[in-house]
């Protein structure tokens, strides 16, 4: 905090504070204006696991060898704002479904310990809110979700900021892991 080692020789906290304003840096940090908080006809979840906001992002690491976990799936419970993060290799149906089923089991088990628990097996995931991600919109995935009675809510194509909860979670994670 007070001039310690920041990874670059000679760089101190005072030096960082004294840097001039940079329009390029400001443009990189700038975000698009989001949608208003209260969408027409949409109510916020009233129970844990009622609506899970989810989004996929790629890990961008230059020296990462192939066949590693390069995809990150974030899940945010709309009611509690609890975050889960899962890693996977590719967006093919089998691997993505295995990761999704693992998450669904963990979310249901974790709900058992909450104040809302009724002493039963836990509340299953009731719906996902996502952008039009191909891994969730595939015919096979929709069939699997329908068989488990999980609703899939999608935002308009090209409007990723409509899925602002998951997008903000992604941004927070990326900012936390940057040096």
Coordinates of C-alpha atoms in Angstrom, one line a residue:
X1 CA 0.0 0.0 0.0
X2 CA 2.7 2.4 0.9
X3 CA 5.3 1.9 -1.9
X4 CA 5.8 -1.8 -1.6
X5 CA 6.8 -4.1 -4.4
X6 CA 4.3 -3.9 -7.3
X7 CA 6.1 -6.3 -9.6
X8 CA 7.8 -3.5 -11.5
X9 CA 11.1 -2.2 -10.3
X10 CA 11.0 1.4 -9.1
X11 CA 7.2 1.6 -9.2
X12 CA 5.6 2.8 -6.0
X13 CA 2.1 3.7 -4.9
X14 CA 3.0 7.4 -4.9
X15 CA 4.3 7.0 -8.4
X16 CA 1.0 5.4 -9.5
X17 CA -1.0 8.3 -7.9
X18 CA 1.1 10.9 -9.7
X19 CA 0.6 9.4 -13.2
X20 CA -1.2 11.7 -15.7
X21 CA -4.7 10.9 -16.9
X22 CA -4.6 8.7 -19.9
X23 CA -7.6 8.7 -22.4
X24 CA -6.7 5.3 -23.8
X25 CA -6.7 3.7 -20.3
X26 CA -10.0 5.4 -19.5
X27 CA -11.5 4.1 -22.7
X28 CA -10.4 0.6 -21.8
X29 CA -12.1 0.8 -18.4
X30 CA -15.3 2.4 -19.8
X31 CA -18.4 0.2 -19.8
X32 CA -21.6 0.3 -21.9
X33 CA -24.6 1.7 -20.2
X34 CA -26.7 -1.1 -18.8
X35 CA -30.5 -1.6 -18.8
X36 CA -32.6 -0.1 -16.1
X37 CA -32.8 -2.2 -12.9
X38 CA -36.5 -3.0 -13.1
X39 CA -37.3 -4.7 -16.4
X40 CA -40.9 -4.5 -17.4
X41 CA -42.8 -7.6 -16.3
X42 CA -39.8 -9.1 -14.6
X43 CA -39.6 -9.7 -10.8
X44 CA -36.5 -10.5 -8.8
X45 CA -36.3 -14.0 -7.4
X46 CA -37.7 -14.6 -4.0
X47 CA -36.0 -17.9 -3.2
X48 CA -32.5 -19.4 -3.5
X49 CA -31.9 -21.3 -6.8
X50 CA -35.0 -19.8 -8.3
X51 CA -33.0 -18.0 -11.0
X52 CA -29.4 -18.5 -11.8
X53 CA -27.6 -16.0 -14.1
X54 CA -24.8 -17.6 -16.0
X55 CA -22.2 -16.7 -18.6
X56 CA -19.2 -18.2 -20.3
X57 CA -15.8 -16.5 -20.8
X58 CA -12.5 -17.7 -22.1
X59 CA -9.2 -17.6 -20.1
X60 CA -6.7 -15.6 -22.1
X61 CA -3.3 -16.8 -21.0
X62 CA -0.6 -16.7 -23.7
X63 CA 1.5 -19.5 -22.4
X64 CA -1.3 -21.9 -21.5
X65 CA -0.8 -25.3 -23.2
X66 CA -3.7 -26.8 -25.2
X67 CA -6.2 -29.2 -23.6
X68 CA -6.3 -27.2 -20.3
X69 CA -9.4 -25.8 -18.6
X70 CA -9.6 -22.6 -20.7
X71 CA -13.3 -21.9 -20.4
X72 CA -14.9 -20.3 -17.3
X73 CA -18.6 -20.5 -16.4
X74 CA -19.9 -18.1 -13.8
X75 CA -23.2 -18.7 -12.0
X76 CA -24.8 -16.1 -9.8
X77 CA -27.9 -16.7 -7.7
X78 CA -30.4 -13.9 -8.3
X79 CA -31.8 -14.0 -4.7
X80 CA -28.6 -14.3 -2.6
X81 CA -26.0 -13.0 -5.2
X82 CA -23.9 -16.0 -4.3
X83 CA -21.2 -16.7 -7.0
X84 CA -20.0 -20.1 -8.3
X85 CA -17.2 -20.5 -10.8
X86 CA -16.6 -23.7 -12.9
X87 CA -13.8 -24.4 -15.3
X88 CA -14.1 -26.7 -18.4
X89 CA -12.2 -27.4 -21.6
X90 CA -14.6 -27.1 -24.5
X91 CA -18.3 -26.2 -25.2
X92 CA -19.2 -29.6 -26.6
X93 CA -22.4 -31.0 -25.2
X94 CA -21.0 -33.9 -23.1
X95 CA -18.4 -31.8 -21.3
X96 CA -20.6 -28.7 -20.8
X97 CA -23.5 -30.9 -19.6
X98 CA -21.2 -32.7 -17.1
X99 CA -20.1 -29.4 -15.7
X100 CA -23.7 -28.0 -15.6
X101 CA -25.0 -31.1 -13.8
X102 CA -22.2 -30.9 -11.3
X103 CA -23.1 -27.3 -10.6
X104 CA -26.8 -28.1 -10.2
X105 CA -26.0 -30.8 -7.6
X106 CA -23.7 -28.4 -5.6
X107 CA -26.3 -25.6 -5.7
X108 CA -29.0 -27.9 -4.5
X109 CA -26.9 -29.3 -1.7
X110 CA -25.6 -25.9 -0.7
X111 CA -29.2 -24.6 -0.3
X112 CA -29.9 -27.3 2.3
X113 CA -27.7 -25.3 4.8
X114 CA -29.5 -22.0 4.1
X115 CA -32.2 -20.4 6.3
X116 CA -34.7 -21.1 3.6
X117 CA -34.2 -24.9 3.8
X118 CA -37.3 -26.9 4.7
X119 CA -35.3 -29.9 5.8
X120 CA -35.8 -31.7 2.5
X121 CA -33.2 -32.5 -0.2
X122 CA -32.7 -28.8 -1.1
X123 CA -34.2 -26.6 -3.7
X124 CA -33.2 -27.5 -7.2
X125 CA -32.2 -24.9 -9.8
X126 CA -35.5 -23.7 -11.3
X127 CA -34.3 -21.5 -14.1
X128 CA -31.2 -20.1 -15.9
X129 CA -30.9 -16.6 -17.3
X130 CA -28.3 -16.3 -20.0
X131 CA -27.3 -14.6 -23.2
X132 CA -27.8 -16.6 -26.3
X133 CA -24.9 -18.9 -25.6
X134 CA -24.8 -21.8 -28.0
X135 CA -23.9 -24.3 -25.3
X136 CA -27.2 -23.6 -23.5
X137 CA -29.4 -23.0 -26.6
X138 CA -28.6 -26.3 -28.3
X139 CA -31.6 -28.6 -28.9
X140 CA -30.1 -31.4 -26.8
X141 CA -29.4 -29.0 -23.9
X142 CA -32.9 -27.6 -24.0
X143 CA -34.3 -31.1 -24.0
X144 CA -32.2 -32.0 -20.9
X145 CA -33.3 -28.8 -19.1
X146 CA -36.9 -29.4 -19.9
X147 CA -36.7 -33.0 -18.6
X148 CA -35.4 -31.6 -15.3
X149 CA -38.1 -28.9 -15.3
X150 CA -35.5 -26.1 -15.5
X151 CA -36.6 -23.0 -17.4
X152 CA -34.2 -21.3 -19.8
X153 CA -34.6 -17.5 -20.0
X154 CA -32.6 -15.8 -22.7
X155 CA -31.9 -12.1 -23.3
X156 CA -32.2 -10.5 -26.8
X157 CA -29.4 -11.4 -29.3
X158 CA -26.6 -8.9 -29.3
X159 CA -27.6 -7.4 -25.9
X160 CA -25.1 -9.0 -23.5
X161 CA -25.6 -6.1 -21.0
X162 CA -29.2 -7.4 -20.5
X163 CA -27.4 -10.3 -18.6
X164 CA -25.8 -7.7 -16.4
X165 CA -25.6 -9.8 -13.3
X166 CA -23.4 -12.5 -14.9
X167 CA -21.4 -9.9 -16.9
X168 CA -20.6 -8.0 -13.8
X169 CA -19.5 -11.2 -12.0
X170 CA -17.2 -12.0 -15.0
X171 CA -15.7 -8.5 -14.8
X172 CA -15.2 -8.7 -11.0
X173 CA -13.4 -12.1 -11.4
X174 CA -11.2 -10.7 -14.2
X175 CA -10.3 -7.6 -12.1
X176 CA -9.5 -9.8 -9.1
X177 CA -7.1 -12.0 -10.9
X178 CA -5.2 -9.2 -12.7
X179 CA -2.0 -8.0 -11.3

